mmCIF file of C-alpha atoms in Angstrom:
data_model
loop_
_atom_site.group_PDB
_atom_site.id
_atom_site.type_symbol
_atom_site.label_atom_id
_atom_site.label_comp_id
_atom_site.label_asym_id
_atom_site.label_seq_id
_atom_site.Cartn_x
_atom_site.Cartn_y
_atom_site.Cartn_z
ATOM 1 C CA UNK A 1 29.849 15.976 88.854
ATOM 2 C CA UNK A 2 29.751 12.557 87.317
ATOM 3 C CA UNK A 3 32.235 9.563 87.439
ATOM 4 C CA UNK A 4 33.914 10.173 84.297
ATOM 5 C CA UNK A 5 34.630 13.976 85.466
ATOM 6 C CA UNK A 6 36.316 13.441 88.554
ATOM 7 C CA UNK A 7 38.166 10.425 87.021
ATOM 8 C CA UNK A 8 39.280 13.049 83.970
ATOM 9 C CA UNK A 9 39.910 15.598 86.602
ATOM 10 C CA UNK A 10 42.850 15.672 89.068
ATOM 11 C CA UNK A 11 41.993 14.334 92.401
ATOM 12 C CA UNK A 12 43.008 16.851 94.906
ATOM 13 C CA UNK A 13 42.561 15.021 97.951
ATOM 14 C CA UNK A 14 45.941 15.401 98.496
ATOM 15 C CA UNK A 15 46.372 18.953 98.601
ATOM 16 C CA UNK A 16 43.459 19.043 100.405
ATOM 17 C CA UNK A 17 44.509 17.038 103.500
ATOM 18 C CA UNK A 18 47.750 19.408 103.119
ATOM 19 C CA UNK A 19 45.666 22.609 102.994
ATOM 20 C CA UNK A 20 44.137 21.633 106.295
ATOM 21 C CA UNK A 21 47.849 20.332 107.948
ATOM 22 C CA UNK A 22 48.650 24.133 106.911
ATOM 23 C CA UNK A 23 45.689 25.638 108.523
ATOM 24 C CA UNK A 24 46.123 23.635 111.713
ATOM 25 C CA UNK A 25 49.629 24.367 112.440
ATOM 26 C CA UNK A 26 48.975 28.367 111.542
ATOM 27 C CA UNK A 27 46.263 28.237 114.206
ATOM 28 C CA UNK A 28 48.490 27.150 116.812
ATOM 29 C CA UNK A 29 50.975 29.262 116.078
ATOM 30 C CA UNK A 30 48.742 32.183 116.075
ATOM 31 C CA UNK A 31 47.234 30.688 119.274
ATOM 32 C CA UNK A 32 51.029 30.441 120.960
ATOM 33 C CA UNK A 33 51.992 33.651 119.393
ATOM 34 C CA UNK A 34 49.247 35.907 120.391
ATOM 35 C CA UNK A 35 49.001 34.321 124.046
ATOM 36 C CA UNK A 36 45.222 33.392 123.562
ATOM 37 C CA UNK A 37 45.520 31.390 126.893
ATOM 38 C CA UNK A 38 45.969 34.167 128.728
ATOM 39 C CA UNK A 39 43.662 36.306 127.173
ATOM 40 C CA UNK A 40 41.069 33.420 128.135
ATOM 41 C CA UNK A 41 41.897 33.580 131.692
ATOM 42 C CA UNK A 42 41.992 37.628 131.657
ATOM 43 C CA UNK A 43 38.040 37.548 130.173
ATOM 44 C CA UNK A 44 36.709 34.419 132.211
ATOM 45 C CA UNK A 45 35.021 36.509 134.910
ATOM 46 C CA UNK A 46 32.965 38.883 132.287
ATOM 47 C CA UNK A 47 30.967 36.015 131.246
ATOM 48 C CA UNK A 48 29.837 36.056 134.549
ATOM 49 C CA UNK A 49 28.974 39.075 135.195
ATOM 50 C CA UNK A 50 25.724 41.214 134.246
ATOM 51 C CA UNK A 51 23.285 43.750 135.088
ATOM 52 C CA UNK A 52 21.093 40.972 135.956
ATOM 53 C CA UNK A 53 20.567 38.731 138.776
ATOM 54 C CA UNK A 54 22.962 36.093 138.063
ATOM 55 C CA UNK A 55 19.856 33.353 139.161
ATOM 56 C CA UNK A 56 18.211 34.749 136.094
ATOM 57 C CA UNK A 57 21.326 34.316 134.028
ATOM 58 C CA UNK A 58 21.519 30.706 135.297
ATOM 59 C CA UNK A 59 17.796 29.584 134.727
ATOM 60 C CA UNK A 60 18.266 31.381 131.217
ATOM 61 C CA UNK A 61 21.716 29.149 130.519
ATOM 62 C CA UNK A 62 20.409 26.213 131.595
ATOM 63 C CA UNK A 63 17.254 26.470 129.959
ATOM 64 C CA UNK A 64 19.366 26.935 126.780
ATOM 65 C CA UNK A 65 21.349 23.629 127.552
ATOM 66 C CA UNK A 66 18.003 21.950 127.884
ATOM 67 C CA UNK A 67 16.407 23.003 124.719
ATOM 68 C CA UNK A 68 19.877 21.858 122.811
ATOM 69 C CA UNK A 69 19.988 18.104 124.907
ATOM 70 C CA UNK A 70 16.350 17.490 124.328
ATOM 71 C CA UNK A 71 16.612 18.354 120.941
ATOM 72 C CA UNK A 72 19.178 16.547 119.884
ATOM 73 C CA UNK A 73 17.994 13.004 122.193
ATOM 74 C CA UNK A 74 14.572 13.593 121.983
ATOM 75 C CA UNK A 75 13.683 15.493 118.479
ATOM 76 C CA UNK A 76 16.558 13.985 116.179
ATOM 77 C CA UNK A 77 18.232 10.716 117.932
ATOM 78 C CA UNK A 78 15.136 8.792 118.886
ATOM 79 C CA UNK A 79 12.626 10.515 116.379
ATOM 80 C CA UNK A 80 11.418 7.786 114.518
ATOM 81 C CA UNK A 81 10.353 9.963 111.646
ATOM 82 C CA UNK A 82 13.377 9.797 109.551
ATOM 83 C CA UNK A 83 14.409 13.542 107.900
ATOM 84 C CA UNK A 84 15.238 14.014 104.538
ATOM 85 C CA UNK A 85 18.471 15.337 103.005
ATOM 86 C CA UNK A 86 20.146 15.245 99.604
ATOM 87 C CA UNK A 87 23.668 13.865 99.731
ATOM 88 C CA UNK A 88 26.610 13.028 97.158
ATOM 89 C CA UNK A 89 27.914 9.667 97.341
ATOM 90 C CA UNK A 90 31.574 8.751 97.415
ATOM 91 C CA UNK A 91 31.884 6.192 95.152
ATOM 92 C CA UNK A 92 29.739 7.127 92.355
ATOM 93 C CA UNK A 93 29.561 11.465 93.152
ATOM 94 C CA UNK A 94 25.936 10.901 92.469
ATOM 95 C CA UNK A 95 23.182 12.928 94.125
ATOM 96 C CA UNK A 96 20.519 10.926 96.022
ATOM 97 C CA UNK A 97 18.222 11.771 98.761
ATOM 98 C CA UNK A 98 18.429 9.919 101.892
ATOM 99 C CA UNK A 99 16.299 9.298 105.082
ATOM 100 C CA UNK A 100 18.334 9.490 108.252
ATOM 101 C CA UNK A 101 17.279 8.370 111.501
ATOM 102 C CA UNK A 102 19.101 7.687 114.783
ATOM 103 C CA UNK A 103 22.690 8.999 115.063
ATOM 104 C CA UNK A 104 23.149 9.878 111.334
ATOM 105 C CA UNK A 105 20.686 12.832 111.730
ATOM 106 C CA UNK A 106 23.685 14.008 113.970
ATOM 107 C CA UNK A 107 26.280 14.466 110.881
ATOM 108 C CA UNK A 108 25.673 17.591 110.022
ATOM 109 C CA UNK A 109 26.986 20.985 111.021
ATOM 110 C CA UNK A 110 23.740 22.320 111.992
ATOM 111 C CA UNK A 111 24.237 19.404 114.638
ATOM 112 C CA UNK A 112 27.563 19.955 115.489
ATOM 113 C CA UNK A 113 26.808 23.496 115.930
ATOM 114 C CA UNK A 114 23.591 22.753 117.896
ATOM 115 C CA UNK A 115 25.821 20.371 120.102
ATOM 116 C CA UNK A 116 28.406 23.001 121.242
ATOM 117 C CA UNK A 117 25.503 25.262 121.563
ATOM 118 C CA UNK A 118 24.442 22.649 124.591
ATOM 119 C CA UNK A 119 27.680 21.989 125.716
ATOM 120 C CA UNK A 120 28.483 26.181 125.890
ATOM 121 C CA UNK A 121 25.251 27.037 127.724
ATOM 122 C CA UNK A 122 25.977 24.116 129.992
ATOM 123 C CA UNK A 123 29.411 25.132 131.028
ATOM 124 C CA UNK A 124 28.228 28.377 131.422
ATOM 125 C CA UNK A 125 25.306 27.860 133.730
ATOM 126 C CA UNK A 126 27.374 25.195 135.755
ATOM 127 C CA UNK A 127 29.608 28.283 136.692
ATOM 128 C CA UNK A 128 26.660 31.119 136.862
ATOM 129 C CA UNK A 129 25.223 28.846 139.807
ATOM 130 C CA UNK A 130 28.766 27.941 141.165
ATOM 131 C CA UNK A 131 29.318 31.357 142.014
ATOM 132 C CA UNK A 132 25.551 32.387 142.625
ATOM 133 C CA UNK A 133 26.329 29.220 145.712
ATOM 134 C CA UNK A 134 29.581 30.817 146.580
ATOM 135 C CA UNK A 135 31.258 27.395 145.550
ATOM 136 C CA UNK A 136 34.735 27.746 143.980
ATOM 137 C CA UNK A 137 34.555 27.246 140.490
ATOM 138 C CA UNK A 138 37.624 25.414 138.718
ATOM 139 C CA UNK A 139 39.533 27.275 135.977
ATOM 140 C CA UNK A 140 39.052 24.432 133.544
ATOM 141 C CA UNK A 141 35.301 24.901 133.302
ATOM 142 C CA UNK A 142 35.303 29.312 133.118
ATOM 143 C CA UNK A 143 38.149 28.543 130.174
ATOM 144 C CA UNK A 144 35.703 25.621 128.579
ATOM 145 C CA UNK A 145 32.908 28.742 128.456
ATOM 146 C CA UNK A 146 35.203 31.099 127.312
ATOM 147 C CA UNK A 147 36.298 28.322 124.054
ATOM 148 C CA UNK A 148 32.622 27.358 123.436
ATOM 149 C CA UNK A 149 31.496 30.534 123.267
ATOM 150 C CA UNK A 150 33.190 32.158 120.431
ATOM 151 C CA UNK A 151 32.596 28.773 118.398
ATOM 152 C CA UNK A 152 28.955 28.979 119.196
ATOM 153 C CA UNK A 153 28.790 32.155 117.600
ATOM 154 C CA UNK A 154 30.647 32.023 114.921
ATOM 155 C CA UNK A 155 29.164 28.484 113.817
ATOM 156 C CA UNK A 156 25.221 29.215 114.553
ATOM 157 C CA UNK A 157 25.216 32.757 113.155
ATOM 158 C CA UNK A 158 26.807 31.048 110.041
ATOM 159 C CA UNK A 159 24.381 28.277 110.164
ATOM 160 C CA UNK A 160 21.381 31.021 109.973
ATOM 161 C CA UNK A 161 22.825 32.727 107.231
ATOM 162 C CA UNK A 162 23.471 29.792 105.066
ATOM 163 C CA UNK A 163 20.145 27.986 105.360
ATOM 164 C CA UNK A 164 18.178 31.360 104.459
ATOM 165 C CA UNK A 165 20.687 32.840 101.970
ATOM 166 C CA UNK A 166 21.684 29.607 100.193
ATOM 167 C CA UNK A 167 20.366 26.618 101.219
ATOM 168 C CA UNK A 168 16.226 27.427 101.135
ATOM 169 C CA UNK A 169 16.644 29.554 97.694
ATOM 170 C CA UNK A 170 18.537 26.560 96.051
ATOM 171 C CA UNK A 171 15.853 24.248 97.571
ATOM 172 C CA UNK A 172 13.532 26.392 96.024
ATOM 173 C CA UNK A 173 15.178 26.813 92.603
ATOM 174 C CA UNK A 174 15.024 22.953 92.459
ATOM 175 C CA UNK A 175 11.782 22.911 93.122
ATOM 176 C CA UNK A 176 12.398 20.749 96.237
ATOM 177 C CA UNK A 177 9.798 21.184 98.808
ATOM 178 C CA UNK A 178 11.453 22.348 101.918
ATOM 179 C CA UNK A 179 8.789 22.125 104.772
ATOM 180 C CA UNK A 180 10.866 19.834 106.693
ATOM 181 C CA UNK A 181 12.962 23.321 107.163
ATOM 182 C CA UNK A 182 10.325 24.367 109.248
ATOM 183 C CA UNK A 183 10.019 21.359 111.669
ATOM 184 C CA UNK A 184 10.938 22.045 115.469
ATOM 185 C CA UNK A 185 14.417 20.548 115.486
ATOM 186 C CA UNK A 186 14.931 22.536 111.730
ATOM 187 C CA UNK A 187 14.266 25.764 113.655
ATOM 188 C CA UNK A 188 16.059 25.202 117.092
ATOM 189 C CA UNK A 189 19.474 24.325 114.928
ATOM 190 C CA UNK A 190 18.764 27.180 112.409
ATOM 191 C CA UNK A 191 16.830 29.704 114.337
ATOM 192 C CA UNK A 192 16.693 29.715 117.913
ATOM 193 C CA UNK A 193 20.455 29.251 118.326
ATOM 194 C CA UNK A 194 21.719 32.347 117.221
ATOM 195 C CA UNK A 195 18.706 34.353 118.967
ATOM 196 C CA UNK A 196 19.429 32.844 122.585
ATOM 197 C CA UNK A 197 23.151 33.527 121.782
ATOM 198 C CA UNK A 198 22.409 37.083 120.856
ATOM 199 C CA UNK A 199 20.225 37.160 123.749
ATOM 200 C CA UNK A 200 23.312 36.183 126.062
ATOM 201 C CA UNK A 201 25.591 38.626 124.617
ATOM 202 C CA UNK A 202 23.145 41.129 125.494
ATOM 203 C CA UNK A 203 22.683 40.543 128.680
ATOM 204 C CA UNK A 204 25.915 39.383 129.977
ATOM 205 C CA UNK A 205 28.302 41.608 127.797
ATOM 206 C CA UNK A 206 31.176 39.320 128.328
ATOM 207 C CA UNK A 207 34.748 40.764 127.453
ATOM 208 C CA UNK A 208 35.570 39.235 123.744
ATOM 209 C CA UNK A 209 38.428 39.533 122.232
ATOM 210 C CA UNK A 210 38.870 39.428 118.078
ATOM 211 C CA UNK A 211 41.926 36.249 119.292
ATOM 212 C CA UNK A 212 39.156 34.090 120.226
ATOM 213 C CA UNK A 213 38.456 34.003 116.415
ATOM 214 C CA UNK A 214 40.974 31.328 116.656
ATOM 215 C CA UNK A 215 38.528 29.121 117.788
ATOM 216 C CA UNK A 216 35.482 28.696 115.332
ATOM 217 C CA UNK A 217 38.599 27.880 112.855
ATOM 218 C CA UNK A 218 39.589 24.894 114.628
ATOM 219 C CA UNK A 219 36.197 24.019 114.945
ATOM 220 C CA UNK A 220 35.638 24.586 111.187
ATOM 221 C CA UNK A 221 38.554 22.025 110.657
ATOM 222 C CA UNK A 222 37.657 19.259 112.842
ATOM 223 C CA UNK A 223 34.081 19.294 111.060
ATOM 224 C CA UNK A 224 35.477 18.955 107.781
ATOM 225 C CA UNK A 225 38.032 16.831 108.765
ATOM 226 C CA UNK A 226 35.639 14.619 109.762
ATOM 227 C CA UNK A 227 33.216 14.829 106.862
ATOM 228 C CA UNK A 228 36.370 13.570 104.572
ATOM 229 C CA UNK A 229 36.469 10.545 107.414
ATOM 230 C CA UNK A 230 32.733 9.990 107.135
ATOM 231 C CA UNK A 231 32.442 10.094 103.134
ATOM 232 C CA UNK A 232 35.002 6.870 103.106
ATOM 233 C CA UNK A 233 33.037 4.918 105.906
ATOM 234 C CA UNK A 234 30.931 1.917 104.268
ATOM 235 C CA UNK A 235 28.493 3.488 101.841
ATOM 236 C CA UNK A 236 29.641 6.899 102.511
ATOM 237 C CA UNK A 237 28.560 9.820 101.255
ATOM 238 C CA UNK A 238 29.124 13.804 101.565
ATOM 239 C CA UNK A 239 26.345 15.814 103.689
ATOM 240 C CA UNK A 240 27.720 18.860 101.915
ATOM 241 C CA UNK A 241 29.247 18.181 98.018
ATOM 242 C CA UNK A 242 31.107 21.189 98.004
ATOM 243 C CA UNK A 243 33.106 19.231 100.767
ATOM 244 C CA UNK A 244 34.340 16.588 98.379
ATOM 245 C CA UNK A 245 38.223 16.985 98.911
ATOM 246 C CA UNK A 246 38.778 15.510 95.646
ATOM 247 C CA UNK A 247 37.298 18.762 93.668
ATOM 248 C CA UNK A 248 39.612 21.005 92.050
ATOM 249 C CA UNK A 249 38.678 23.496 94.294
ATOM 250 C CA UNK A 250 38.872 21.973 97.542
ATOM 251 C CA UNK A 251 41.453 23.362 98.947
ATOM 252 C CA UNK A 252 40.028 26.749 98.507
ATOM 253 C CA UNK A 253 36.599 25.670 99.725
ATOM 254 C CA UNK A 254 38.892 24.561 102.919
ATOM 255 C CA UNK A 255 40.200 28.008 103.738
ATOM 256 C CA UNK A 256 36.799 29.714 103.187
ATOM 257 C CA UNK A 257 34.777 27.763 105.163
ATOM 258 C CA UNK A 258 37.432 27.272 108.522
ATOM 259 C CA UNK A 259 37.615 31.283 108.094
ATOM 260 C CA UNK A 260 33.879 31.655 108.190
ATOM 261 C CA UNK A 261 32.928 30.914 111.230
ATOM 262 C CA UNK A 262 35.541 33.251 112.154
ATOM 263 C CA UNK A 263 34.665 36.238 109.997
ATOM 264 C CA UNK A 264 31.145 35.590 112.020
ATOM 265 C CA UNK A 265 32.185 35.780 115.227
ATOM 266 C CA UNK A 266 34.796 38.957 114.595
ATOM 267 C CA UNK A 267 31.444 40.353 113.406
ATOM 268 C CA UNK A 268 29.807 39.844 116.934
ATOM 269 C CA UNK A 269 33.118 41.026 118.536
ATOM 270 C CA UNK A 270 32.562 43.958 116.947
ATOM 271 C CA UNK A 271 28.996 44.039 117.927
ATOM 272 C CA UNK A 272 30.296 43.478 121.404
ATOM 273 C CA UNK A 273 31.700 46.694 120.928
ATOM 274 C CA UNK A 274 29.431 48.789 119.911
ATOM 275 C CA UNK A 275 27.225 47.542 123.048
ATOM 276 C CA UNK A 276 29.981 48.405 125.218
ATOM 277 C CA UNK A 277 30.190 51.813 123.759
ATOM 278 C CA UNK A 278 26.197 52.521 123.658
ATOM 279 C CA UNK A 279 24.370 49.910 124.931
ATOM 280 C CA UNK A 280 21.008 50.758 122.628
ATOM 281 C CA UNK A 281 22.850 51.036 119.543
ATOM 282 C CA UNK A 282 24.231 47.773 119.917
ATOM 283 C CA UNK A 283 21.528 46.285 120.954
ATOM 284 C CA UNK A 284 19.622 47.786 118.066
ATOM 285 C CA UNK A 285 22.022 46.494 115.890
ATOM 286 C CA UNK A 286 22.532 42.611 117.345
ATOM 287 C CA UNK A 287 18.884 42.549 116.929
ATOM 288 C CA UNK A 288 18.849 43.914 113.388
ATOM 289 C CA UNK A 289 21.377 41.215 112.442
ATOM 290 C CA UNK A 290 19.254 39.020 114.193
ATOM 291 C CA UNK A 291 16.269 39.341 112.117
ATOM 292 C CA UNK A 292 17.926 39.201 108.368
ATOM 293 C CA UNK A 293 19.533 35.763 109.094
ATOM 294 C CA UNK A 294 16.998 33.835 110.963
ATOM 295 C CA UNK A 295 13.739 32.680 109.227
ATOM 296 C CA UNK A 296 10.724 31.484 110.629
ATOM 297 C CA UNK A 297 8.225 32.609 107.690
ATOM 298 C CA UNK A 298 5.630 29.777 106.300
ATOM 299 C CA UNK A 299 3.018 31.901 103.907
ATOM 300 C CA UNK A 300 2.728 31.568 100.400
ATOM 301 C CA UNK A 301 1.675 34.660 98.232
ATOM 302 C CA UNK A 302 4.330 35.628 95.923
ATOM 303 C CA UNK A 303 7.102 35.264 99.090
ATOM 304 C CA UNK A 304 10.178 33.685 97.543
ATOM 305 C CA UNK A 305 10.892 31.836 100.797
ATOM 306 C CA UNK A 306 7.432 30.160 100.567
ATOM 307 C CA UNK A 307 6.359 28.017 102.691
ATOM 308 C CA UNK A 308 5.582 24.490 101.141
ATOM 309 C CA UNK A 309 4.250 21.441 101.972
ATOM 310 C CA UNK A 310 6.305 18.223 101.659
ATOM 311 C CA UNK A 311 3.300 16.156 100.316
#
């Protein structure tokens, strides 16, 4: 959109900011209403247990938090490649590609999602070895799991389907080359965090509940809250342009994307489920879901997700 069309065109900043007041104060009504506290503290212990030896659900968790941490220090923070990524400036809405490095590869929601991945596994394992030591575990760290777990759901099995179903093909219809999709960091934010995820549902078949959807919308907010915030820092710019709050429609774009994290996770609560009813035919069908979303495919040959070099 150029200058002259947003100036012609209402700004709805406004009704965005109120769109996402709305939202907010919904959620915690919904969140008082439907007692999701205590539904939290009635499923803490089923993310603890499993079939398995809780060591190996530990060494798994942790291992999880590890590959998220060292990512996001060691792969994206103090990388001194820069990436590349196509943003739309605030001032002048036009589209130019930038070369992030340090804490700005951080702004996206691949990121954020990659973060509470860490920060989920973390909590998680802390209280998998608490109890595998017999050493009480405090309630604030079994409700932390059961918060970041729903969010980490909903936001990396969005993430996966987003960067294969609409992001790579639009890269591709631009004739953009998109190797940089395919660089370690690229594939633990997009890739690996919904498998291990997945793989944790599977194997711990924690109690969900469809309430916790509650979550990944607040979640949902707070990121695009804060990409408004970021846009109007000094040379600011939108990582997303469809999050431009000034668009005429903004607001709507609001609604659907702090609902689609949750529409993601009700999915896996429904997955959850099915496990629970026949544990094959869930897990048949987690992994199925699994494979369409994630992408890890480089060839050429007529494949419309070709791999290409950035050269």
């Amino acid at each position: 959109m150029t200058q002259q069309a947003m100036d012609a065109e209402k700004d709805r900043t406004i009704a965005s900011l109120t769109c996402a007041l709305v939202i907010t104060l919904v959620s915690i009504t919904f969140f008082f209403a439907f007692e999701v506290m205590d539904l939290v503290s009635d499923s803490s212990a089923s993310f603890q247990t499993s079939h398995f030896a809780l060591p190996i659900i530990g060494v798994f968790r942790f291992g999880c938090a590890y590959l998220a941490f060292h990512t996001i220090v060691f792969w994206m923070i103090r990388n001194p490649v820069p990436g590349r990524m196509f943003v739309t400036l605030h001032e002048t809405n036009d589209t130019v590609m930038l070369q992030p490095t340090g804490f700005e590869r951080i702004s996206t929601f691949s990121s954020w999602t990659l973060m509470v991945f860490g920060c989920a596994f973390l909590s998680a394992g802390t209280v998998t070895w608490l109890q595998v030591f017999d050493i009480p575990v405090p309630t604030i760290l079994t409700s932390l799991t059961v918060v970041l777990m729903p969010v980490a759901y909903g936001s990396a099995f969005i993430t996966a389907t987003v960067v294969r179903y609409v992001i790579i093909p639009d890269e591709i219809a631009q004739r953009r080359p998109f190797a940089s999709f395919f660089l370690n960091y690229e594939l633990v934010m997009h890739n690996y965090t919904a498998i291990l995820l997945a793989v944790d549902l599977f194997l711990v078949q924690a109690k969900l509940n469809w309430e916790f959807g509650i979550f990944p919308v607040y979640f949902g907010i707070i990121y695009v809250l804060f990409s408004y915030a970021y846009a109007r820092t000094n040379n600011g710019y939108y990582i997303y342009n469809f999050l431009d709050p000034r668009m005429r429609m903004a607001p709507v774009i609001l609604i659907a994307l702090a609902s689609a994290c949750c529409v993601f996770y009700i999915g896996l609560w429904l997955v959850s489920l099915l496990i629970e009813w026949n544990v094959a035919v869930g897990g048949l069908v987690l992994a199925f879901w699994v494979n369409r979303i994630v992408l890890f495919r480089r060839q050429v040959g007529g494949n419309d997700y070709a791999y290409q070099s950035s050269s």
